[in-house]
PDB file of C-alpha atoms in Angstrom:
ATOM      1  CA  UNK A 169      21.866  30.566  23.613  1.00 56.00           C
ATOM      2  CA  UNK A 170      18.701  28.506  24.119  1.00 55.00           C
ATOM      3  CA  UNK A 171      17.139  28.704  20.662  1.00 56.00           C
ATOM      4  CA  UNK A 172      18.249  28.974  17.033  1.00 58.00           C
ATOM      5  CA  UNK A 173      19.880  26.331  14.858  1.00 63.00           C
ATOM      6  CA  UNK A 174      22.696  25.823  17.359  1.00 67.00           C
ATOM      7  CA  UNK A 175      20.761  26.597  20.532  1.00 58.00           C
ATOM      8  CA  UNK A 176      20.713  24.235  23.495  1.00 53.00           C
ATOM      9  CA  UNK A 177      17.006  23.382  23.109  1.00 36.00           C
ATOM     10  CA  UNK A 178      17.365  22.747  19.386  1.00 39.00           C
ATOM     11  CA  UNK A 179      20.388  20.521  19.889  1.00 42.00           C
ATOM     12  CA  UNK A 180      18.588  18.650  22.689  1.00 41.00           C
ATOM     13  CA  UNK A 181      15.562  18.000  20.480  1.00 43.00           C
ATOM     14  CA  UNK A 182      17.802  16.923  17.592  1.00 41.00           C
ATOM     15  CA  UNK A 183      19.655  14.501  19.860  1.00 41.00           C
ATOM     16  CA  UNK A 184      16.342  13.112  21.166  1.00 46.00           C
ATOM     17  CA  UNK A 185      15.049  12.557  17.625  1.00 46.00           C
ATOM     18  CA  UNK A 186      18.283  10.888  16.528  1.00 47.00           C
ATOM     19  CA  UNK A 187      18.154   8.596  19.583  1.00 56.00           C
ATOM     20  CA  UNK A 188      14.551   7.606  18.834  1.00 61.00           C
ATOM     21  CA  UNK A 189      15.410   6.961  15.172  1.00 73.00           C
ATOM     22  CA  UNK A 190      18.372   4.837  16.223  1.00 86.00           C
ATOM     23  CA  UNK A 191      16.194   2.814  18.594  1.00 95.00           C
ATOM     24  CA  UNK A 192      13.600   2.247  15.857  1.00 96.00           C
ATOM     25  CA  UNK A 193      16.302   1.184  13.406  1.00 95.00           C
ATOM     26  CA  UNK A 194      17.557  -1.364  15.927  1.00 97.00           C
ATOM     27  CA  UNK A 195      14.036  -2.724  16.483  1.00 97.00           C
ATOM     28  CA  UNK A 196      13.576  -3.069  12.710  1.00 97.00           C
ATOM     29  CA  UNK A 197      16.898  -4.884  12.473  1.00 97.00           C
ATOM     30  CA  UNK A 198      15.802  -7.290  15.191  1.00 98.00           C
ATOM     31  CA  UNK A 199      12.521  -7.845  13.358  1.00 98.00           C
ATOM     32  CA  UNK A 200      14.342  -8.756  10.141  1.00 98.00           C
ATOM     33  CA  UNK A 201      16.435 -11.280  12.078  1.00 98.00           C
ATOM     34  CA  UNK A 202      13.283 -12.802  13.544  1.00 98.00           C
ATOM     35  CA  UNK A 203      11.692 -12.942  10.102  1.00 98.00           C
ATOM     36  CA  UNK A 204      14.562 -15.027   8.775  1.00 98.00           C
ATOM     37  CA  UNK A 205      13.831 -17.694  11.403  1.00 98.00           C
ATOM     38  CA  UNK A 206      10.070 -17.857  10.807  1.00 98.00           C
ATOM     39  CA  UNK A 207       9.643 -20.869   8.547  1.00 98.00           C
ATOM     40  CA  UNK A 208       5.862 -21.249   8.597  1.00 98.00           C
ATOM     41  CA  UNK A 209       2.724 -19.130   8.762  1.00 98.00           C
ATOM     42  CA  UNK A 210       1.799 -18.174  12.323  1.00 98.00           C
ATOM     43  CA  UNK A 211      -0.876 -16.141  14.111  1.00 98.00           C
ATOM     44  CA  UNK A 212      -0.013 -12.851  15.812  1.00 98.00           C
ATOM     45  CA  UNK A 213      -2.025 -11.526  18.765  1.00 98.00           C
ATOM     46  CA  UNK A 214      -1.596  -7.863  19.623  1.00 98.00           C
ATOM     47  CA  UNK A 215      -2.053  -6.084  22.953  1.00 98.00           C
ATOM     48  CA  UNK A 216      -5.785  -5.646  22.200  1.00 98.00           C
ATOM     49  CA  UNK A 217      -6.222  -9.409  21.637  1.00 98.00           C
ATOM     50  CA  UNK A 218      -6.785  -8.843  17.913  1.00 98.00           C
ATOM     51  CA  UNK A 219      -5.169 -11.378  15.612  1.00 98.00           C
ATOM     52  CA  UNK A 220      -3.607 -11.471  12.156  1.00 98.00           C
ATOM     53  CA  UNK A 221      -1.783 -14.170  10.215  1.00 98.00           C
ATOM     54  CA  UNK A 222       1.954 -13.658   9.760  1.00 98.00           C
ATOM     55  CA  UNK A 223       3.339 -15.338   6.635  1.00 98.00           C
ATOM     56  CA  UNK A 224       6.502 -17.418   6.758  1.00 98.00           C
ATOM     57  CA  UNK A 225       9.566 -15.256   6.162  1.00 98.00           C
ATOM     58  CA  UNK A 226       8.038 -12.230   7.920  1.00 98.00           C
ATOM     59  CA  UNK A 227       7.688 -10.962  11.484  1.00 98.00           C
ATOM     60  CA  UNK A 228       5.532  -8.345  13.196  1.00 98.00           C
ATOM     61  CA  UNK A 229       7.279  -5.023  13.709  1.00 98.00           C
ATOM     62  CA  UNK A 230       8.568  -4.388  17.213  1.00 97.00           C
ATOM     63  CA  UNK A 231       8.302  -0.605  16.792  1.00 98.00           C
ATOM     64  CA  UNK A 232       5.697   1.082  18.988  1.00 97.00           C
ATOM     65  CA  UNK A 233       2.742   2.211  16.873  1.00 97.00           C
ATOM     66  CA  UNK A 234       3.387  -0.455  14.255  1.00 98.00           C
ATOM     67  CA  UNK A 235       2.498  -3.525  16.324  1.00 98.00           C
ATOM     68  CA  UNK A 236      -1.297  -3.270  16.711  1.00 98.00           C
ATOM     69  CA  UNK A 237      -3.895  -4.135  14.096  1.00 98.00           C
ATOM     70  CA  UNK A 238      -6.013  -1.084  14.911  1.00 98.00           C
ATOM     71  CA  UNK A 239      -3.140   1.297  14.139  1.00 98.00           C
ATOM     72  CA  UNK A 240      -1.937  -0.609  11.070  1.00 98.00           C
ATOM     73  CA  UNK A 241       0.078  -3.727  11.840  1.00 99.00           C
ATOM     74  CA  UNK A 242       3.412  -3.688   9.999  1.00 98.00           C
ATOM     75  CA  UNK A 243       5.224  -6.877   9.047  1.00 98.00           C
ATOM     76  CA  UNK A 244       8.818  -6.945   7.827  1.00 98.00           C
ATOM     77  CA  UNK A 245      10.752  -9.601   5.928  1.00 98.00           C
ATOM     78  CA  UNK A 246      14.431 -10.474   6.261  1.00 98.00           C
ATOM     79  CA  UNK A 247      15.320  -7.954   3.528  1.00 98.00           C
ATOM     80  CA  UNK A 248      13.491  -5.050   5.188  1.00 98.00           C
ATOM     81  CA  UNK A 249      10.365  -4.997   3.004  1.00 98.00           C
ATOM     82  CA  UNK A 250       7.318  -3.734   4.893  1.00 98.00           C
ATOM     83  CA  UNK A 251       3.575  -4.382   4.542  1.00 99.00           C
ATOM     84  CA  UNK A 252       0.444  -3.353   6.476  1.00 99.00           C
ATOM     85  CA  UNK A 253      -2.447  -5.641   7.397  1.00 99.00           C
ATOM     86  CA  UNK A 254      -5.902  -4.669   6.104  1.00 99.00           C
ATOM     87  CA  UNK A 255      -8.484  -6.709   8.044  1.00 98.00           C
ATOM     88  CA  UNK A 256     -11.584  -7.891   6.184  1.00 97.00           C
ATOM     89  CA  UNK A 257     -14.127  -9.582   8.436  1.00 88.00           C
ATOM     90  CA  UNK A 258     -17.311  -9.460   6.335  1.00 94.00           C
ATOM     91  CA  UNK A 259     -17.369 -11.142   2.927  1.00 95.00           C
ATOM     92  CA  UNK A 260     -20.519  -9.233   1.948  1.00 97.00           C
ATOM     93  CA  UNK A 261     -18.663  -5.924   2.371  1.00 97.00           C
ATOM     94  CA  UNK A 262     -15.789  -6.988   0.129  1.00 98.00           C
ATOM     95  CA  UNK A 263     -17.195  -5.048  -2.826  1.00 98.00           C
ATOM     96  CA  UNK A 264     -16.253  -2.094  -4.994  1.00 98.00           C
ATOM     97  CA  UNK A 265     -17.160   1.343  -3.665  1.00 98.00           C
ATOM     98  CA  UNK A 266     -19.067   2.984  -6.524  1.00 98.00           C
ATOM     99  CA  UNK A 267     -19.437   6.371  -4.817  1.00 98.00           C
ATOM    100  CA  UNK A 268     -15.813   7.531  -5.094  1.00 98.00           C
ATOM    101  CA  UNK A 269     -14.974  10.255  -7.596  1.00 97.00           C
ATOM    102  CA  UNK A 270     -14.951  10.079 -10.465  1.00 96.00           C
ATOM    103  CA  UNK A 271     -18.323   8.383  -9.850  1.00 97.00           C
ATOM    104  CA  UNK A 272     -18.924   7.321 -13.441  1.00 96.00           C
ATOM    105  CA  UNK A 273     -15.543   5.591 -13.467  1.00 96.00           C
ATOM    106  CA  UNK A 274     -16.272   3.843 -10.150  1.00 97.00           C
ATOM    107  CA  UNK A 275     -19.622   2.669 -11.474  1.00 97.00           C
ATOM    108  CA  UNK A 276     -18.215   1.295 -14.725  1.00 96.00           C
ATOM    109  CA  UNK A 277     -15.025  -0.232 -13.271  1.00 97.00           C
ATOM    110  CA  UNK A 278     -14.595  -4.002 -13.267  1.00 98.00           C
ATOM    111  CA  UNK A 279     -11.990  -6.360 -11.880  1.00 98.00           C
ATOM    112  CA  UNK A 280      -9.114  -6.938 -14.334  1.00 98.00           C
ATOM    113  CA  UNK A 281      -7.829 -10.159 -15.861  1.00 97.00           C
ATOM    114  CA  UNK A 282      -4.465 -11.889 -15.487  1.00 98.00           C
ATOM    115  CA  UNK A 283      -3.385 -10.206 -12.264  1.00 98.00           C
ATOM    116  CA  UNK A 284      -3.865 -12.973  -9.712  1.00 98.00           C
ATOM    117  CA  UNK A 285      -0.952 -15.227  -8.755  1.00 98.00           C
ATOM    118  CA  UNK A 286      -0.694 -18.913  -9.546  1.00 97.00           C
ATOM    119  CA  UNK A 287      -2.851 -20.937  -7.179  1.00 97.00           C
ATOM    120  CA  UNK A 288      -5.439 -18.166  -6.820  1.00 98.00           C
ATOM    121  CA  UNK A 289      -5.978 -17.308 -10.496  1.00 98.00           C
ATOM    122  CA  UNK A 290      -9.076 -19.251 -11.660  1.00 98.00           C
ATOM    123  CA  UNK A 291      -9.113 -21.311 -14.857  1.00 98.00           C
ATOM    124  CA  UNK A 292     -11.555 -18.922 -16.512  1.00 98.00           C
ATOM    125  CA  UNK A 293      -9.712 -15.613 -16.589  1.00 98.00           C
ATOM    126  CA  UNK A 294     -12.494 -13.053 -16.606  1.00 97.00           C
ATOM    127  CA  UNK A 295     -13.677 -10.237 -14.376  1.00 98.00           C
ATOM    128  CA  UNK A 296     -16.359 -12.147 -12.473  1.00 98.00           C
ATOM    129  CA  UNK A 297     -14.315 -15.263 -11.757  1.00 98.00           C
ATOM    130  CA  UNK A 298     -11.228 -13.268 -10.787  1.00 98.00           C
ATOM    131  CA  UNK A 299     -13.202 -11.064  -8.417  1.00 98.00           C
ATOM    132  CA  UNK A 300     -14.768 -14.097  -6.755  1.00 98.00           C
ATOM    133  CA  UNK A 301     -11.385 -15.832  -6.451  1.00 98.00           C
ATOM    134  CA  UNK A 302      -9.819 -12.717  -4.944  1.00 98.00           C
ATOM    135  CA  UNK A 303     -12.678 -12.294  -2.475  1.00 98.00           C
ATOM    136  CA  UNK A 304     -12.419 -15.905  -1.375  1.00 98.00           C
ATOM    137  CA  UNK A 305      -8.630 -15.758  -0.964  1.00 98.00           C
ATOM    138  CA  UNK A 306      -8.847 -12.594   1.147  1.00 98.00           C
ATOM    139  CA  UNK A 307     -11.845 -13.324   3.334  1.00 98.00           C
ATOM    140  CA  UNK A 308     -10.762 -16.895   4.091  1.00 97.00           C
ATOM    141  CA  UNK A 309      -7.705 -15.431   5.847  1.00 98.00           C
ATOM    142  CA  UNK A 310      -9.448 -12.427   7.381  1.00 98.00           C
ATOM    143  CA  UNK A 311      -7.684  -9.815   5.242  1.00 98.00           C
ATOM    144  CA  UNK A 312      -4.616  -9.072   3.162  1.00 99.00           C
ATOM    145  CA  UNK A 313      -1.345  -7.168   3.357  1.00 99.00           C
ATOM    146  CA  UNK A 314      -0.756  -4.048   1.275  1.00 99.00           C
ATOM    147  CA  UNK A 315       2.708  -2.698   0.540  1.00 99.00           C
ATOM    148  CA  UNK A 316       3.483   0.045   3.027  1.00 99.00           C
ATOM    149  CA  UNK A 317       5.133   2.060   0.281  1.00 99.00           C
ATOM    150  CA  UNK A 318       4.606   2.571  -3.420  1.00 98.00           C
ATOM    151  CA  UNK A 319       6.365  -0.074  -5.496  1.00 98.00           C
ATOM    152  CA  UNK A 320      10.099   0.524  -5.347  1.00 98.00           C
ATOM    153  CA  UNK A 321      12.942  -0.886  -7.371  1.00 98.00           C
ATOM    154  CA  UNK A 322      16.469  -1.855  -6.451  1.00 98.00           C
ATOM    155  CA  UNK A 323      18.789  -2.231  -9.421  1.00 94.00           C
ATOM    156  CA  UNK A 324      21.820  -4.512  -9.680  1.00 90.00           C
ATOM    157  CA  UNK A 325      23.318  -4.386 -13.156  1.00 91.00           C
ATOM    158  CA  UNK A 326      20.463  -5.066 -15.554  1.00 88.00           C
ATOM    159  CA  UNK A 327      18.306  -6.717 -12.859  1.00 92.00           C
ATOM    160  CA  UNK A 328      15.513  -4.828 -11.114  1.00 94.00           C
ATOM    161  CA  UNK A 329      14.065  -6.153  -7.871  1.00 98.00           C
ATOM    162  CA  UNK A 330      10.632  -5.109  -6.597  1.00 98.00           C
ATOM    163  CA  UNK A 331      10.667  -3.780  -3.007  1.00 98.00           C
ATOM    164  CA  UNK A 332       8.441  -2.094  -0.441  1.00 98.00           C
ATOM    165  CA  UNK A 333      10.944   0.030   1.453  1.00 98.00           C
ATOM    166  CA  UNK A 334      11.200   3.548   2.785  1.00 98.00           C
ATOM    167  CA  UNK A 335      13.432   5.740   0.636  1.00 98.00           C
ATOM    168  CA  UNK A 336      13.307   3.433  -2.380  1.00 98.00           C
ATOM    169  CA  UNK A 337      13.283   4.747  -5.928  1.00 98.00           C
ATOM    170  CA  UNK A 338       9.647   4.490  -6.981  1.00 98.00           C
ATOM    171  CA  UNK A 339       9.033   2.101  -9.889  1.00 98.00           C
ATOM    172  CA  UNK A 340       7.327   4.526 -12.245  1.00 97.00           C
ATOM    173  CA  UNK A 341       7.038   4.855 -16.012  1.00 96.00           C
ATOM    174  CA  UNK A 342       5.519   1.370 -16.181  1.00 97.00           C
ATOM    175  CA  UNK A 343       2.512   0.084 -18.126  1.00 96.00           C
ATOM    176  CA  UNK A 344      -0.469  -1.537 -16.360  1.00 96.00           C
ATOM    177  CA  UNK A 345       0.318  -4.883 -17.992  1.00 96.00           C
ATOM    178  CA  UNK A 346       3.875  -4.740 -16.672  1.00 97.00           C
ATOM    179  CA  UNK A 347       2.507  -3.756 -13.249  1.00 98.00           C
ATOM    180  CA  UNK A 348       0.541  -7.009 -13.171  1.00 98.00           C
ATOM    181  CA  UNK A 349       3.488  -9.189 -14.102  1.00 98.00           C
ATOM    182  CA  UNK A 350       6.027  -7.326 -11.963  1.00 98.00           C
ATOM    183  CA  UNK A 351       3.837  -7.433  -8.845  1.00 98.00           C
ATOM    184  CA  UNK A 352       3.844 -11.241  -9.001  1.00 98.00           C
ATOM    185  CA  UNK A 353       7.653 -11.390  -8.883  1.00 98.00           C
ATOM    186  CA  UNK A 354       8.013 -10.233  -5.276  1.00 98.00           C
ATOM    187  CA  UNK A 355       7.120 -13.582  -3.706  1.00 98.00           C
ATOM    188  CA  UNK A 356       5.350 -16.764  -4.768  1.00 98.00           C
ATOM    189  CA  UNK A 357       5.581 -19.819  -2.539  1.00 98.00           C
ATOM    190  CA  UNK A 358       3.356 -22.215  -0.618  1.00 98.00           C
ATOM    191  CA  UNK A 359       2.849 -19.688   2.199  1.00 98.00           C
ATOM    192  CA  UNK A 360       2.352 -16.300   0.580  1.00 98.00           C
ATOM    193  CA  UNK A 361       1.959 -14.815  -2.900  1.00 98.00           C
ATOM    194  CA  UNK A 362       2.160 -11.264  -4.223  1.00 99.00           C
ATOM    195  CA  UNK A 363       0.027  -9.497  -6.812  1.00 99.00           C
ATOM    196  CA  UNK A 364      -0.991  -6.068  -8.046  1.00 99.00           C
ATOM    197  CA  UNK A 365      -3.403  -4.313  -5.688  1.00 99.00           C
ATOM    198  CA  UNK A 366      -6.939  -4.566  -7.035  1.00 98.00           C
ATOM    199  CA  UNK A 367      -9.562  -1.839  -7.121  1.00 98.00           C
ATOM    200  CA  UNK A 368     -11.576  -3.505  -4.366  1.00 98.00           C
ATOM    201  CA  UNK A 369      -8.462  -3.901  -2.219  1.00 99.00           C
ATOM    202  CA  UNK A 370      -7.794  -0.185  -2.637  1.00 99.00           C
ATOM    203  CA  UNK A 371     -11.376   0.480  -1.521  1.00 98.00           C
ATOM    204  CA  UNK A 372     -10.959  -1.799   1.519  1.00 98.00           C
ATOM    205  CA  UNK A 373      -7.816   0.133   2.403  1.00 99.00           C
ATOM    206  CA  UNK A 374      -9.708   3.432   2.084  1.00 98.00           C
ATOM    207  CA  UNK A 375     -12.377   2.119   4.456  1.00 98.00           C
ATOM    208  CA  UNK A 376      -9.710   1.085   6.973  1.00 98.00           C
ATOM    209  CA  UNK A 377      -7.856   4.415   6.998  1.00 98.00           C
ATOM    210  CA  UNK A 378     -10.743   6.870   6.607  1.00 98.00           C
ATOM    211  CA  UNK A 379     -11.006   9.502   9.354  1.00 98.00           C
ATOM    212  CA  UNK A 380      -7.821   8.324  11.036  1.00 98.00           C
ATOM    213  CA  UNK A 381      -4.908  10.590  11.971  1.00 98.00           C
ATOM    214  CA  UNK A 382      -2.193  11.264   9.424  1.00 98.00           C
ATOM    215  CA  UNK A 383       1.482  11.593  10.250  1.00 98.00           C
ATOM    216  CA  UNK A 384       1.195  15.224  11.352  1.00 98.00           C
ATOM    217  CA  UNK A 385      -1.965  14.923  13.425  1.00 98.00           C
ATOM    218  CA  UNK A 386      -4.608  15.884  10.859  1.00 98.00           C
ATOM    219  CA  UNK A 387      -7.682  13.796  10.051  1.00 98.00           C
ATOM    220  CA  UNK A 388      -7.219  11.808   6.840  1.00 98.00           C
ATOM    221  CA  UNK A 389     -10.484  12.079   4.886  1.00 98.00           C
ATOM    222  CA  UNK A 390     -10.088   9.763   1.897  1.00 98.00           C
ATOM    223  CA  UNK A 391     -12.558  11.798  -0.175  1.00 98.00           C
ATOM    224  CA  UNK A 392     -11.037  15.214   0.535  1.00 98.00           C
ATOM    225  CA  UNK A 393      -7.841  16.739  -0.853  1.00 98.00           C
ATOM    226  CA  UNK A 394      -5.074  18.120   1.355  1.00 97.00           C
ATOM    227  CA  UNK A 395      -3.327  20.455  -1.107  1.00 94.00           C
ATOM    228  CA  UNK A 396      -1.131  21.977   1.570  1.00 95.00           C
ATOM    229  CA  UNK A 397       0.618  18.900   2.914  1.00 97.00           C
ATOM    230  CA  UNK A 398       0.242  15.793   0.741  1.00 97.00           C
ATOM    231  CA  UNK A 399       0.949  17.115  -2.756  1.00 96.00           C
ATOM    232  CA  UNK A 400       4.452  18.519  -2.595  1.00 94.00           C
ATOM    233  CA  UNK A 401       4.780  19.619  -6.229  1.00 95.00           C
ATOM    234  CA  UNK A 402       7.602  17.256  -7.140  1.00 96.00           C
ATOM    235  CA  UNK A 403       8.221  13.525  -7.138  1.00 97.00           C
ATOM    236  CA  UNK A 404       9.963  11.932  -4.169  1.00 98.00           C
ATOM    237  CA  UNK A 405      11.325   8.594  -3.070  1.00 98.00           C
ATOM    238  CA  UNK A 406       8.909   6.333  -1.240  1.00 98.00           C
ATOM    239  CA  UNK A 407       7.747   7.282   2.241  1.00 98.00           C
ATOM    240  CA  UNK A 408       9.427  10.678   2.478  1.00 98.00           C
ATOM    241  CA  UNK A 409       6.276  12.724   3.184  1.00 98.00           C
ATOM    242  CA  UNK A 410       5.140  12.123   6.769  1.00 98.00           C
ATOM    243  CA  UNK A 411       1.944  14.107   6.084  1.00 98.00           C
ATOM    244  CA  UNK A 412       0.922  11.456   3.548  1.00 98.00           C
ATOM    245  CA  UNK A 413       1.042   8.636   6.086  1.00 98.00           C
ATOM    246  CA  UNK A 414      -2.005   7.022   7.674  1.00 98.00           C
ATOM    247  CA  UNK A 415      -2.265   3.723   9.572  1.00 98.00           C
ATOM    248  CA  UNK A 416       1.450   3.316   8.744  1.00 98.00           C
ATOM    249  CA  UNK A 417       0.830   3.411   4.955  1.00 99.00           C
ATOM    250  CA  UNK A 418       2.565   6.100   2.897  1.00 98.00           C
ATOM    251  CA  UNK A 419       1.800   8.033  -0.288  1.00 98.00           C
ATOM    252  CA  UNK A 420      -1.838   7.085  -0.844  1.00 98.00           C
ATOM    253  CA  UNK A 421      -2.881  10.617  -1.783  1.00 98.00           C
ATOM    254  CA  UNK A 422       0.306  12.138  -3.152  1.00 98.00           C
ATOM    255  CA  UNK A 423       3.559  11.265  -4.881  1.00 98.00           C
ATOM    256  CA  UNK A 424       2.547   8.970  -7.792  1.00 98.00           C
ATOM    257  CA  UNK A 425      -0.695   7.831  -9.399  1.00 97.00           C
ATOM    258  CA  UNK A 426      -1.050   4.088  -8.882  1.00 98.00           C
ATOM    259  CA  UNK A 427      -2.365   1.536 -11.345  1.00 98.00           C
ATOM    260  CA  UNK A 428      -4.702  -1.091  -9.878  1.00 98.00           C
ATOM    261  CA  UNK A 429      -6.002  -4.377 -11.273  1.00 98.00           C
ATOM    262  CA  UNK A 430      -9.188  -2.795 -12.477  1.00 98.00           C
ATOM    263  CA  UNK A 431     -10.513  -1.700 -15.877  1.00 96.00           C
ATOM    264  CA  UNK A 432     -13.280   0.202 -17.568  1.00 93.00           C
ATOM    265  CA  UNK A 433     -13.900  -2.286 -20.366  1.00 89.00           C
ATOM    266  CA  UNK A 434     -16.516   0.007 -21.906  1.00 87.00           C
ATOM    267  CA  UNK A 435     -13.866   2.653 -22.637  1.00 89.00           C
ATOM    268  CA  UNK A 436     -11.538   1.209 -25.268  1.00 84.00           C
ATOM    269  CA  UNK A 437      -9.267   4.279 -25.401  1.00 88.00           C
ATOM    270  CA  UNK A 438      -8.942   4.888 -21.650  1.00 92.00           C
ATOM    271  CA  UNK A 439      -9.585   1.530 -20.036  1.00 94.00           C
ATOM    272  CA  UNK A 440      -6.881   1.411 -17.353  1.00 96.00           C
ATOM    273  CA  UNK A 441      -7.650   2.772 -13.896  1.00 97.00           C
ATOM    274  CA  UNK A 442      -5.397   4.746 -11.578  1.00 97.00           C
ATOM    275  CA  UNK A 443      -6.042   5.561  -7.927  1.00 98.00           C
ATOM    276  CA  UNK A 444      -5.161   8.486  -5.695  1.00 98.00           C
ATOM    277  CA  UNK A 445      -3.366  11.650  -6.690  1.00 95.00           C
ATOM    278  CA  UNK A 446       0.208  12.543  -7.502  1.00 94.00           C
ATOM    279  CA  UNK A 447       2.824  15.159  -6.768  1.00 95.00           C
ATOM    280  CA  UNK A 448       1.224  17.921  -8.815  1.00 89.00           C
ATOM    281  CA  UNK A 449      -2.287  16.520  -9.345  1.00 91.00           C
ATOM    282  CA  UNK A 450      -4.752  17.465  -6.625  1.00 95.00           C
ATOM    283  CA  UNK A 451      -6.919  14.389  -6.175  1.00 97.00           C
ATOM    284  CA  UNK A 452      -8.069  12.535  -3.083  1.00 98.00           C
ATOM    285  CA  UNK A 453      -6.719   9.162  -1.983  1.00 98.00           C
ATOM    286  CA  UNK A 454      -9.940   7.404  -3.003  1.00 98.00           C
ATOM    287  CA  UNK A 455     -10.130   8.950  -6.496  1.00 98.00           C
ATOM    288  CA  UNK A 456     -10.532   6.790  -9.615  1.00 97.00           C
ATOM    289  CA  UNK A 457      -9.239   7.931 -12.990  1.00 95.00           C
ATOM    290  CA  UNK A 458      -9.478   6.119 -16.308  1.00 94.00           C
ATOM    291  CA  UNK A 459      -6.468   6.553 -18.577  1.00 91.00           C
ATOM    292  CA  UNK A 460      -4.714   4.942 -21.502  1.00 89.00           C
ATOM    293  CA  UNK A 461      -2.287   2.083 -20.934  1.00 86.00           C
ATOM    294  CA  UNK A 462       0.862   4.098 -21.507  1.00 88.00           C
ATOM    295  CA  UNK A 463       3.985   4.095 -19.365  1.00 93.00           C
ATOM    296  CA  UNK A 464       4.084   7.607 -17.854  1.00 93.00           C
ATOM    297  CA  UNK A 465       6.555   9.117 -15.388  1.00 95.00           C
ATOM    298  CA  UNK A 466       3.818  10.103 -12.912  1.00 95.00           C
ATOM    299  CA  UNK A 467       2.381   6.563 -12.703  1.00 97.00           C
ATOM    300  CA  UNK A 468       3.425   3.691 -10.444  1.00 98.00           C
ATOM    301  CA  UNK A 469       1.651   0.896  -8.561  1.00 98.00           C
ATOM    302  CA  UNK A 470       1.265  -0.831  -5.209  1.00 98.00           C
ATOM    303  CA  UNK A 471       1.163  -4.539  -4.503  1.00 99.00           C
ATOM    304  CA  UNK A 472      -0.406  -6.884  -1.988  1.00 99.00           C
ATOM    305  CA  UNK A 473       0.272 -10.196  -0.254  1.00 99.00           C
ATOM    306  CA  UNK A 474      -2.183 -13.097  -0.155  1.00 98.00           C
ATOM    307  CA  UNK A 475      -1.749 -15.527   2.722  1.00 98.00           C
ATOM    308  CA  UNK A 476      -2.034 -19.137   1.564  1.00 97.00           C
TER     309      UNK A 476
END
């Protein structure tokens, strides 16, 4: 029998897929070993002669399709956490996109307070100073890294560790204030610091991925909704939906709403801002929503890395 669940062709394809997965797993393992030996920030040059800084404790993925900046350069640390480089080459373009739906929310949104890590956070903790400090920190290094997956948590006893890993339990049911403090716990040293993704950083990510191919070969339009493939009707662990993958980043349109470091200070009841859609809410990846500051099961967050 050639076809069917036990057919020769089916078994051949299954064996091919398993072999490819095994090879990728081995390349990721080798990357984590390399990361453990990288003790200082370095510069990576890809096959197209494009460059990106690699922070100490990380290494560029050796997996094909994850090792060029154009396609979404993935870096991995010694524990298997993964991030994607978002290049930013023009300081003047590092601004909020006020045209994304809901437009009135985009136009009234401002950068939040208290979200930046030590060493980047300015003395005066207000929207203007924080936005300027963020812009300077990002553009001085040519970009930033965004977590490849929605914030995940690994639990050991009563301790929860923040991770960016495929198949992780998504860290949901968390308030925006706790998102800000938790995002800073991932890493904070002289080479690299973590923080909650800001609204402008989300917009820069949208600009980078717009009109690129998703994981199943469709065009990813950040302002359009793919009800068929990216909103599966139920929550999932991080990175399980290949259709909601673009430039190696997962779950930007579906799975969970994500808090960002952005607020609508004019709306006292619904001041916190969420981005994207979720498993049963049909919204585009670029969408902005203003909500209360409650901890809700459908809400999570994503975090970024600043190179120092």
